[in-house]
Structures are given as C-alpha cells and as structure tokens.
Amino acid sequence: MHDFSYVGKNFYCENVNLREIAQKFGTPTYVYSYKTLTDHYLKLDRAFDYITHIICYSIKANSNIAICKLLADQGCGADVVSGGELYRAVKAGVKSDKIVYAGVGKTDDEIKFALLSNILLFNSESQAELELINKIAGELKKRPKIGLRINPDVDAKTHAYITTGKKENKFGISLNEAFKIYKTANRYRNLQFRGIHIHIGSQITSVQPYVEAVKKAVDFMNKLKCEGIKIDYFNIGGGLGIIYDKESPAKASEFAASLKPLLKEIDCSLILEPGRFITGNAGVLLTKVLFIKKAVNKKFVIVDAAMNDLVRPSLYNAYHNILPLQKSDEQKSSEIVDIVGPVCESGDFFAKDRRLPFVKSNDVLAILSAGAYGFSMSSNYNSRPRAAEVLVKDGQCYLIRKRETYQDLIRNEKISAILAKSGQENEKK
Ligand code: PLP
C-alpha cells in the first residue's frame, strides 16, 4: 500500500529514517516515496491491460515537477486544468500527445498555449468555451480534438465539496445538450469532436458510482454511434479513493474488473485521470512539536506546520493519521489532544480529540497520507514560507523544492514610487 512504516522504534520512508530527513531539511517538510509513487501508477496501468489506455496523472493532486517527471518517465500522461499545470507538464517532459486539459473556464491565453503545445484533447464543458476554442484554433490554423465532459447525474457518495457528477454541480453538460452539440458539430469548423469525458468526484471508495456513470456514458456513445458519430477516446476521469483511516476502497484490479464488461462494448481508447490514488499515500508531512498547552478541558499539541501547509483537515474536516517519528517507552501511554498549528484561525487544526502517544516539545510527528492535495493546496497565509519537499529513492533523499524564505514572500511585491514619496512627506510633517 505504501512505504512508510516503523522499523523498531523509528519511522521510515522506504529505508530512510525520517528523523534524519527532519534533521537535515528542517520542518515542516513533505517527504515522498519514489517506490510508492511508481507502484501505484503501475498497479493501475496493469489493471487496465485489457484495453488500450492512457493514464493521465491529475497534476492538481501534487504538482511538483519532479513528481510529474518521474511519472512521465514511467509512460504516464497528464491531466491539467490551467496554463500553469500545462507549463509544468511540458517542463517535466510529459509527451504532448498524452496531455488532456479539463476545467470549466479556460482563458484565451491558456487555450492558445494548449493549441501551440499540440495536446491530445481539450475536455470542454460549455458551448461558450467550444466557440472560443473554435475561434482561436481557426486563427492559429489548428484543428484540436475535443472531449465533451458530460454530467451523468450520479452520486459519487463522497464529500459534498468533491462531488462533481450530479446535475446540480457546475461540471459537465447534460446528456441532451451534449447530444445536440454532437449532432451539430459541423458548425465548429476547427474542432474535431472525438471524446467523451466524465469525472464524478474524488475519494470514491466504491465501484458502484463508476459503474453507474460509465454505463450512462456507454449508452450515450452507443446512441451517438447510431447517428454515425464515432468516439475515439473515453475519459473516465479520476476519483479513486485511498485509505486515510478505516476506509476500504476498491483495489485497482477490482475497479478495472468491474468496468470490463461495460468497456467491452466500446471501440475506443480509455483515458484515466487519477491524482490521489497515485500520490495520496506516497507522501507524509513532517512537523515538529513546538509547545504543549493545557487549557481548561483540553490539551493542545502545537506544531510548526499549519493549515497553510495542509488545508484538508480545516477545509473538509479530513482525517489524517498522525504518528511520532520515534516511539519512546513513555509513548506506551497516550492521551487525548488537539493537534494544532500556529495560524490565527480556530480552524487551524490537524486533529481534534485524537488519542496520541505522549509527545513533548521538539518531537517530530508525521502526518500521513499527505501526498495529494497537500503541498499543491498550500498557501502563504499568515506570511508563512511554504514547506520544503523531499523525494526518497533507493536509500537517498533529494530536495525537490526548497523551503521558501522571507525574501520569497515579498519577491513579487512592490512599494511603488508614490508610496515611498508619501512616506518621506509624512516624516517631514
Ligand atoms: N480529473 C478531473 C477533471 C478532476 O477534477 C480531478 C479532481 O478534482 C481529477 C481528475 C483527480 O481526482 P482524484 O485526485 O480524486 O483522482
């Protein structure tokens, strides 16, 4: 499942003691396992051996260019949702014919960039955007392939914030509208309508919503076939769930097997866009205990990471397992604590009323399952420099992102001449 575990009293990533990483690179620091990343990719890739497919890693889950590169080296493509993610994918060496571009609102510049990069497919989900892509493609003398994102109106049974395939969500086009677009595709002279895209949500632990959504999409493709419209790419999105706590998500092999009978009906390439499945359990966030604070009915463990580093607990009330890097004998006993960061928000917590072995100042904790939507959702809130990122491979560790400095925080800011002048004038008064 992943390569983080205790060896004796010490917590390791692969065969590297995480305490050494904390000492060398400081905290907070994200640590990723190369082996877990590639294992997860290969597991999914092999599970779909029965059909021509491309796995397009969803860069939003963890956008570090080293991670994109190591996956690209395995043959992985990319699912991007912005010009910035496309830039990362290109810089990481992802092949352009394995890049798909989703998202409800692409700008002129982003569309131009994607056209000039010769990506595989634009996943588009509104007529207005199709018109814009058609216009810009004409100007650039390009004829891009389009995958229409349809909304299958299926409940993914996950957190409301990460459910995307119900009709009340902003994503996708209804089947009726999509059918009309396909029937009148000729009016978009510069576009080739070649794909169907669905993505019903994230952290989905059961295969049932996928089966339901894929069935609807396959029926839709069969309806198009009756009209003489051939689809070459069926993109079933991402969303495969992982274990954070006590979940028992479907395995890649079970997921692939459950879709096999449906996918047999179609004659096109399959695209998958996993994010969390690949990186989620391949990363931890190391954080140092600053202080222990006792309040009336509570004990707080105050750590040096905060919601700006890992926002999932604050945003979704998400559960992350938290373990000390070193087990001590005292840790045989435990206590109930809140683990909180230094940010000035009561919502800045990693765990509430959690049983944790006794810890003290300067102990280092590992927040598990932090490899997806961890660093990529981090910010500089409270003017906190963002964490370092380290990759472990074959017993070595490599810094793949430097810790930010105070200078980094103000690098793009400017005190304009007019403010400098007014400061001098006020001083004179
Ligand atoms: N594809 C699309 C279109 C998405 O919006 C997302 C996540 O929001 C993903 C793929 C990746 O989802 P996950 O990380 O759950 O696999």
Coordinates of C-alpha atoms and ligand atoms in Angstrom, one line a residue:
M1 CA 0.0 0.0 0.0
H2 CA 2.8 2.4 0.9
D3 CA 6.4 2.5 2.0
F4 CA 6.1 4.4 5.3
S5 CA 6.4 2.2 8.5
Y6 CA 8.2 1.7 11.8
V7 CA 11.4 -0.2 11.8
G8 CA 12.0 -0.8 15.5
K9 CA 11.2 2.5 17.2
N10 CA 11.9 4.7 14.2
F11 CA 9.5 5.7 11.4
Y12 CA 11.0 5.2 8.0
C13 CA 10.3 6.1 4.4
E14 CA 11.5 3.2 2.3
N15 CA 14.9 2.5 4.1
V16 CA 15.5 6.1 5.2
N17 CA 14.9 7.1 8.8
L18 CA 12.6 10.1 8.6
R19 CA 14.3 11.7 11.7
E20 CA 17.4 12.1 9.5
I21 CA 15.3 14.0 6.9
A22 CA 13.8 16.2 9.6
Q23 CA 17.3 17.0 10.9
K24 CA 18.8 17.6 7.5
F25 CA 16.0 19.6 5.9
G26 CA 14.1 21.0 9.0
T27 CA 10.3 21.1 9.4
P28 CA 7.7 21.3 8.1
T29 CA 8.8 19.2 5.2
Y30 CA 6.9 17.0 2.8
V31 CA 8.5 13.6 2.1
Y32 CA 7.5 11.4 -0.8
S33 CA 8.4 7.8 -1.6
Y34 CA 9.5 7.2 -5.2
K35 CA 8.7 3.5 -4.9
T36 CA 5.2 4.1 -3.7
L37 CA 4.5 6.6 -6.4
T38 CA 5.7 4.3 -9.2
D39 CA 4.0 1.2 -7.6
H40 CA 0.6 3.0 -7.5
Y41 CA 1.0 4.1 -11.1
L42 CA 2.0 0.7 -12.3
K43 CA -0.8 -1.0 -10.4
L44 CA -3.4 1.0 -12.2
D45 CA -1.7 0.7 -15.5
R46 CA -1.5 -3.1 -15.3
A47 CA -5.1 -3.4 -14.1
F48 CA -6.3 -1.9 -17.4
D49 CA -4.1 -4.1 -19.5
Y50 CA -7.2 -5.4 -21.2
I51 CA -7.9 -2.2 -23.1
T52 CA -5.8 0.5 -25.0
H53 CA -5.5 3.2 -22.4
I54 CA -3.5 6.3 -21.3
I55 CA -3.1 7.2 -17.6
C56 CA -3.1 10.9 -17.4
Y57 CA -1.9 11.8 -13.9
S58 CA -4.0 14.6 -12.4
I59 CA -1.4 17.2 -11.7
K60 CA -3.5 19.2 -9.3
A61 CA -3.1 16.4 -6.7
N62 CA 0.7 17.1 -6.4
S63 CA 2.2 19.4 -8.9
N64 CA 5.9 19.2 -8.1
I65 CA 7.8 19.0 -11.3
A66 CA 10.0 16.1 -10.1
I67 CA 6.9 14.0 -9.4
C68 CA 5.4 14.8 -12.8
K69 CA 8.8 13.9 -14.3
L70 CA 9.2 10.5 -12.5
L71 CA 5.6 9.6 -13.6
A72 CA 6.3 10.7 -17.2
D73 CA 9.4 8.5 -17.2
Q74 CA 7.1 5.6 -16.5
G75 CA 5.0 6.5 -19.5
C76 CA 2.3 8.4 -17.7
G77 CA 0.5 11.4 -19.3
A78 CA -1.1 14.4 -17.6
D79 CA -4.5 15.8 -16.8
V80 CA -4.1 19.6 -16.5
V81 CA -6.6 22.3 -15.5
S82 CA -4.7 25.5 -16.1
G83 CA -1.9 27.1 -18.1
G84 CA 0.3 26.7 -15.1
E85 CA -0.3 23.0 -14.9
L86 CA 0.3 22.6 -18.6
Y87 CA 3.6 24.5 -18.3
R88 CA 4.6 22.1 -15.5
A89 CA 3.6 19.1 -17.6
V90 CA 5.6 20.3 -20.6
K91 CA 8.6 21.2 -18.5
A92 CA 8.5 17.8 -16.8
G93 CA 8.7 16.2 -20.2
V94 CA 5.2 14.7 -20.4
K95 CA 4.5 13.9 -24.0
S96 CA 2.1 16.4 -25.6
D97 CA 0.0 13.6 -27.1
K98 CA -0.6 12.3 -23.5
I99 CA -1.9 15.6 -22.1
V100 CA -5.6 16.3 -21.6
Y101 CA -6.9 19.7 -20.5
A102 CA -10.0 20.0 -18.3
G103 CA -11.7 22.8 -16.4
V104 CA -14.8 24.9 -16.7
G105 CA -13.1 28.2 -17.5
K106 CA -10.1 28.4 -19.8
T107 CA -8.8 31.8 -20.8
D108 CA -7.7 32.9 -24.3
D109 CA -4.1 32.7 -23.4
E110 CA -4.5 29.2 -21.9
I111 CA -6.3 27.9 -25.0
K112 CA -3.6 29.4 -27.2
F113 CA -0.8 27.8 -25.1
A114 CA -2.6 24.4 -25.2
L115 CA -3.1 24.7 -29.0
L116 CA 0.5 25.6 -29.6
S117 CA 1.6 22.7 -27.3
N118 CA -0.4 20.2 -29.5
I119 CA -2.1 18.5 -26.6
L120 CA -4.1 15.3 -27.1
L121 CA -7.6 16.6 -26.0
F122 CA -9.4 19.6 -24.7
N123 CA -12.0 18.4 -22.3
S124 CA -14.7 21.1 -22.7
E125 CA -17.9 21.6 -20.9
S126 CA -19.8 24.6 -22.3
Q127 CA -20.9 25.8 -25.7
A128 CA -19.3 29.2 -24.9
E129 CA -15.9 27.6 -24.4
L130 CA -16.3 25.5 -27.5
E131 CA -16.9 28.6 -29.5
L132 CA -13.9 30.3 -28.1
I133 CA -11.6 27.3 -28.8
N134 CA -13.0 27.1 -32.3
K135 CA -12.3 30.7 -32.9
I136 CA -8.7 30.7 -31.5
A137 CA -8.0 27.4 -33.3
G138 CA -9.0 29.0 -36.6
E139 CA -6.7 31.9 -36.0
L140 CA -3.8 29.6 -35.3
K141 CA -4.8 27.2 -38.1
K142 CA -5.2 24.3 -35.7
R143 CA -7.9 21.6 -35.5
P144 CA -7.8 20.3 -31.9
K145 CA -9.6 17.2 -30.7
I146 CA -12.4 17.8 -28.2
G147 CA -13.7 15.6 -25.5
L148 CA -17.1 16.8 -24.2
R149 CA -17.5 16.5 -20.5
I150 CA -20.9 15.1 -19.8
N151 CA -22.7 15.2 -16.5
P152 CA -24.0 11.7 -15.8
D153 CA -26.0 12.9 -12.8
V154 CA -24.6 10.2 -10.5
D155 CA -24.0 10.5 -6.8
A156 CA -20.3 9.6 -6.0
K157 CA -21.2 9.3 -2.3
T158 CA -18.2 11.3 -1.2
H159 CA -17.7 14.7 0.5
A160 CA -20.1 17.4 -1.0
Y161 CA -17.1 19.6 -1.9
I162 CA -15.6 16.9 -4.1
T163 CA -18.7 15.6 -5.7
T164 CA -18.7 16.7 -9.4
G165 CA -21.1 14.4 -11.3
K166 CA -24.5 15.5 -10.1
K167 CA -26.8 17.7 -12.2
E168 CA -26.6 20.5 -9.6
N169 CA -22.8 20.6 -9.8
K170 CA -21.2 23.2 -12.1
F171 CA -19.4 20.5 -14.1
G172 CA -20.3 18.9 -17.4
I173 CA -23.0 19.2 -20.0
S174 CA -26.3 17.3 -19.7
L175 CA -26.7 14.3 -22.0
N176 CA -29.4 16.0 -24.0
E177 CA -27.4 19.1 -24.6
A178 CA -24.3 17.1 -25.4
F179 CA -26.3 15.1 -28.0
K180 CA -27.3 18.3 -29.7
I181 CA -23.7 19.5 -29.8
Y182 CA -22.5 16.3 -31.4
K183 CA -25.4 16.4 -33.9
T184 CA -24.4 20.0 -34.9
A185 CA -20.7 19.5 -34.6
N186 CA -20.2 20.7 -38.2
R187 CA -20.7 24.3 -37.1
Y188 CA -17.5 24.2 -35.2
R189 CA -15.3 24.0 -38.3
N190 CA -12.0 24.0 -36.5
L191 CA -12.8 21.3 -33.9
Q192 CA -12.8 17.5 -34.0
F193 CA -15.3 16.1 -31.6
R194 CA -13.5 12.8 -30.7
G195 CA -14.0 12.2 -27.0
I196 CA -16.4 11.8 -24.1
H197 CA -15.3 12.8 -20.6
I198 CA -16.7 12.1 -17.2
H199 CA -15.4 12.8 -13.7
I200 CA -17.8 12.2 -10.9
G201 CA -15.8 13.2 -7.9
S202 CA -12.9 12.4 -5.7
Q203 CA -12.1 9.9 -2.8
I204 CA -14.7 7.5 -4.2
T205 CA -14.3 4.2 -2.3
S206 CA -16.9 2.0 -4.1
V207 CA -17.0 0.9 -7.7
Q208 CA -20.8 1.3 -7.9
P209 CA -21.0 5.0 -8.8
Y210 CA -18.4 4.4 -11.5
V211 CA -20.3 1.5 -12.9
E212 CA -23.4 3.7 -13.0
A213 CA -21.7 6.6 -14.6
V214 CA -19.7 4.5 -17.2
K215 CA -22.9 2.7 -18.1
K216 CA -24.7 6.0 -18.8
A217 CA -21.7 7.2 -20.9
V218 CA -21.5 4.0 -22.8
D219 CA -25.3 4.1 -23.6
F220 CA -24.7 7.7 -24.8
M221 CA -21.8 6.7 -27.0
N222 CA -24.0 3.9 -28.5
K223 CA -26.7 6.5 -29.2
L224 CA -24.1 8.6 -31.0
K225 CA -22.9 5.5 -32.9
C226 CA -26.5 5.0 -34.2
E227 CA -26.2 8.5 -35.6
G228 CA -22.9 7.6 -37.3
I229 CA -20.8 9.5 -34.8
K230 CA -17.7 7.7 -33.7
I231 CA -15.9 8.4 -30.4
D232 CA -12.2 7.6 -30.2
Y233 CA -11.5 8.5 -26.6
F234 CA -13.5 7.7 -23.5
N235 CA -12.1 9.5 -20.5
I236 CA -13.5 8.2 -17.2
G237 CA -11.8 10.8 -15.0
G238 CA -10.1 10.2 -11.7
G239 CA -11.5 10.0 -8.2
L240 CA -10.3 6.6 -6.9
G241 CA -10.3 6.6 -3.1
I242 CA -7.5 5.8 -0.8
I243 CA -7.1 4.7 2.9
Y244 CA -6.8 7.7 5.2
D245 CA -8.4 6.0 8.2
K246 CA -10.7 2.9 8.2
E247 CA -11.9 3.1 4.6
S248 CA -11.7 0.0 2.4
P249 CA -11.6 1.4 -1.1
A250 CA -11.8 -0.8 -4.1
K251 CA -8.5 -2.1 -5.4
A252 CA -7.3 -1.1 -8.8
S253 CA -7.8 -4.6 -10.0
E254 CA -11.4 -4.7 -8.7
F255 CA -12.1 -1.3 -10.2
A256 CA -10.8 -2.4 -13.6
A257 CA -12.7 -5.7 -13.4
S258 CA -16.0 -4.0 -12.6
L259 CA -15.7 -1.8 -15.7
K260 CA -14.5 -4.5 -18.1
P261 CA -18.0 -5.8 -19.2
L262 CA -19.1 -2.2 -20.0
L263 CA -15.8 -1.2 -21.7
K264 CA -16.0 -4.2 -23.9
E265 CA -19.0 -2.6 -25.6
I266 CA -17.0 0.3 -26.9
D267 CA -14.3 0.5 -29.5
C268 CA -12.0 3.4 -28.4
S269 CA -9.1 4.3 -26.2
L270 CA -9.7 4.7 -22.5
I271 CA -8.2 7.6 -20.5
L272 CA -8.0 7.7 -16.7
E273 CA -7.1 10.8 -14.6
P274 CA -6.0 9.5 -11.2
G275 CA -4.5 12.0 -8.8
R276 CA -5.0 11.0 -5.1
F277 CA -4.7 7.3 -6.0
I278 CA -1.1 7.8 -7.1
T279 CA 0.3 10.4 -4.7
G280 CA -2.0 10.4 -1.6
N281 CA -0.4 7.7 0.4
A282 CA 3.0 8.3 -1.2
G283 CA 3.7 11.4 1.0
V284 CA 3.8 12.5 4.6
L285 CA 4.2 15.9 6.2
L286 CA 6.9 16.1 8.9
T287 CA 6.2 18.7 11.6
K288 CA 7.9 19.5 14.9
V289 CA 6.1 19.9 18.2
L290 CA 6.6 23.5 19.4
F291 CA 4.7 23.5 22.7
I292 CA 2.2 21.6 24.7
K293 CA -0.5 23.8 26.0
K294 CA -3.0 22.9 28.7
A295 CA -6.4 24.6 28.7
V296 CA -9.4 24.0 30.9
N297 CA -10.7 20.9 29.3
K298 CA -8.2 20.3 26.6
K299 CA -4.6 19.7 25.8
F300 CA -3.2 21.2 22.7
V301 CA -0.1 19.9 20.9
I302 CA 1.1 23.0 18.9
V303 CA 3.2 22.1 15.9
D304 CA 5.2 24.1 13.4
A305 CA 3.0 23.1 10.3
A306 CA -0.4 24.7 9.9
M307 CA -3.4 24.9 7.7
N308 CA -1.4 26.9 5.1
D309 CA 0.7 23.8 4.6
L310 CA -2.1 21.1 4.7
V311 CA -5.6 22.5 4.5
R312 CA -7.6 19.3 4.2
P313 CA -8.5 19.0 7.9
S314 CA -9.6 22.6 8.0
L315 CA -11.4 22.5 4.7
Y316 CA -13.1 19.1 4.7
N317 CA -12.7 18.0 8.3
A318 CA -10.5 15.4 6.7
Y319 CA -8.8 12.7 8.8
H320 CA -5.0 12.2 8.6
N321 CA -3.3 9.6 10.8
I322 CA -0.5 11.2 12.9
L323 CA 2.4 9.3 14.3
P324 CA 5.5 10.3 16.3
L325 CA 8.8 9.6 14.3
Q326 CA 10.2 8.0 17.4
K327 CA 8.5 5.6 19.7
S328 CA 9.6 6.0 23.3
D329 CA 8.7 3.9 26.3
E330 CA 6.6 6.7 27.7
Q331 CA 4.6 6.5 24.5
K332 CA 3.2 3.3 25.7
S333 CA 0.7 5.5 27.4
S334 CA -1.3 8.0 25.5
E335 CA -3.6 11.0 25.9
I336 CA -6.4 12.8 24.1
V337 CA -5.2 16.0 22.4
D338 CA -5.9 18.5 19.7
I339 CA -3.0 18.9 17.2
V340 CA -3.0 22.5 16.0
G341 CA -0.9 24.9 14.0
P342 CA 0.3 28.4 14.7
V343 CA -2.1 30.2 12.3
C344 CA -4.5 32.7 13.8
E345 CA -7.7 30.7 13.0
S346 CA -9.6 28.3 15.2
G347 CA -10.0 26.2 12.1
D348 CA -6.2 25.6 12.0
F349 CA -6.0 22.0 13.2
F350 CA -4.8 18.7 12.1
A351 CA -6.7 16.5 14.6
K352 CA -9.3 17.1 17.3
D353 CA -9.7 14.9 20.4
R354 CA -7.2 12.5 19.0
R355 CA -5.5 9.8 21.1
L356 CA -1.8 10.3 20.6
P357 CA 1.2 8.8 22.5
F358 CA 2.7 11.3 24.9
V359 CA 4.8 13.8 23.0
K360 CA 6.9 16.7 24.1
S361 CA 8.5 19.9 22.6
N362 CA 10.9 19.1 19.7
D363 CA 9.5 15.7 19.0
V364 CA 8.7 15.3 15.3
L365 CA 5.4 13.9 14.0
A366 CA 4.5 12.5 10.6
I367 CA 1.1 13.5 9.2
L368 CA 0.3 10.5 6.9
S369 CA -1.5 10.4 3.5
A370 CA -0.4 14.0 2.8
G371 CA 0.9 13.4 -0.7
A372 CA -2.2 14.5 -2.6
Y373 CA -3.9 17.9 -2.2
G374 CA -1.2 18.7 0.5
F375 CA 1.5 20.9 -0.9
S376 CA -0.5 21.7 -4.0
M377 CA -3.2 23.4 -1.9
S378 CA -0.7 25.1 0.3
S379 CA -0.5 28.9 0.6
N380 CA 1.4 31.7 2.3
Y381 CA -1.4 32.6 4.7
N382 CA -0.1 34.4 7.8
S383 CA 3.0 35.1 5.7
R384 CA 4.4 31.6 6.3
P385 CA 7.0 30.5 3.9
R386 CA 5.9 27.2 2.3
A387 CA 7.4 23.9 3.3
A388 CA 10.3 22.0 1.7
E389 CA 9.7 18.9 -0.4
V390 CA 12.0 15.8 -0.4
L391 CA 11.9 12.7 -2.5
V392 CA 13.3 9.4 -1.2
K393 CA 14.6 7.0 -3.8
D394 CA 16.9 3.9 -3.3
G395 CA 18.0 5.0 0.2
Q396 CA 18.9 8.5 -0.8
C397 CA 16.9 11.7 -0.3
Y398 CA 16.7 14.6 -2.7
L399 CA 15.4 18.1 -2.1
I400 CA 12.7 18.6 -4.8
R401 CA 11.6 22.0 -3.5
K402 CA 13.5 24.4 -1.4
R403 CA 11.8 25.8 1.7
E404 CA 10.6 29.3 0.9
T405 CA 12.4 32.2 2.6
Y406 CA 11.1 35.6 3.8
Q407 CA 12.5 37.1 0.7
D408 CA 10.4 34.7 -1.4
L409 CA 7.3 36.1 0.4
I410 CA 7.8 39.6 -1.0
R411 CA 9.6 38.8 -4.2
N412 CA 6.8 39.9 -6.5
E413 CA 5.6 42.8 -4.3
K414 CA 6.5 46.4 -4.9
I415 CA 6.4 49.6 -2.9
S416 CA 5.5 52.0 -5.7
A417 CA 7.4 55.3 -6.0
I418 CA 4.2 57.2 -5.0
L419 CA 4.1 55.3 -1.6
A420 CA 7.8 55.8 -1.0
K421 CA 7.3 59.5 -1.6
S422 CA 4.3 59.9 0.6
G423 CA 6.2 58.2 3.4
Q424 CA 9.0 60.8 3.2
E425 CA 6.5 63.6 3.1
N426 CA 4.7 62.3 6.3
E427 CA 8.1 62.1 8.0
K428 CA 8.8 65.7 7.3
K429 CA 5.4 66.8 8.8
Ligands
PLP1 N1 -9.9 14.8 -13.3 C1 -10.6 15.9 -13.0 C2 -11.4 16.5 -14.1 C3 -10.7 16.4 -11.7 O1 -11.4 17.5 -11.5 C4 -10.0 15.8 -10.7 C5 -10.0 16.3 -9.3 O2 -10.6 17.2 -8.9 C6 -9.2 14.6 -11.0 C7 -9.2 14.1 -12.3 C8 -8.4 13.9 -10.0 O3 -9.2 13.4 -8.9 P1 -8.5 12.4 -7.9 O4 -7.3 13.1 -7.3 O5 -9.6 12.2 -6.9 O6 -8.1 11.2 -8.6

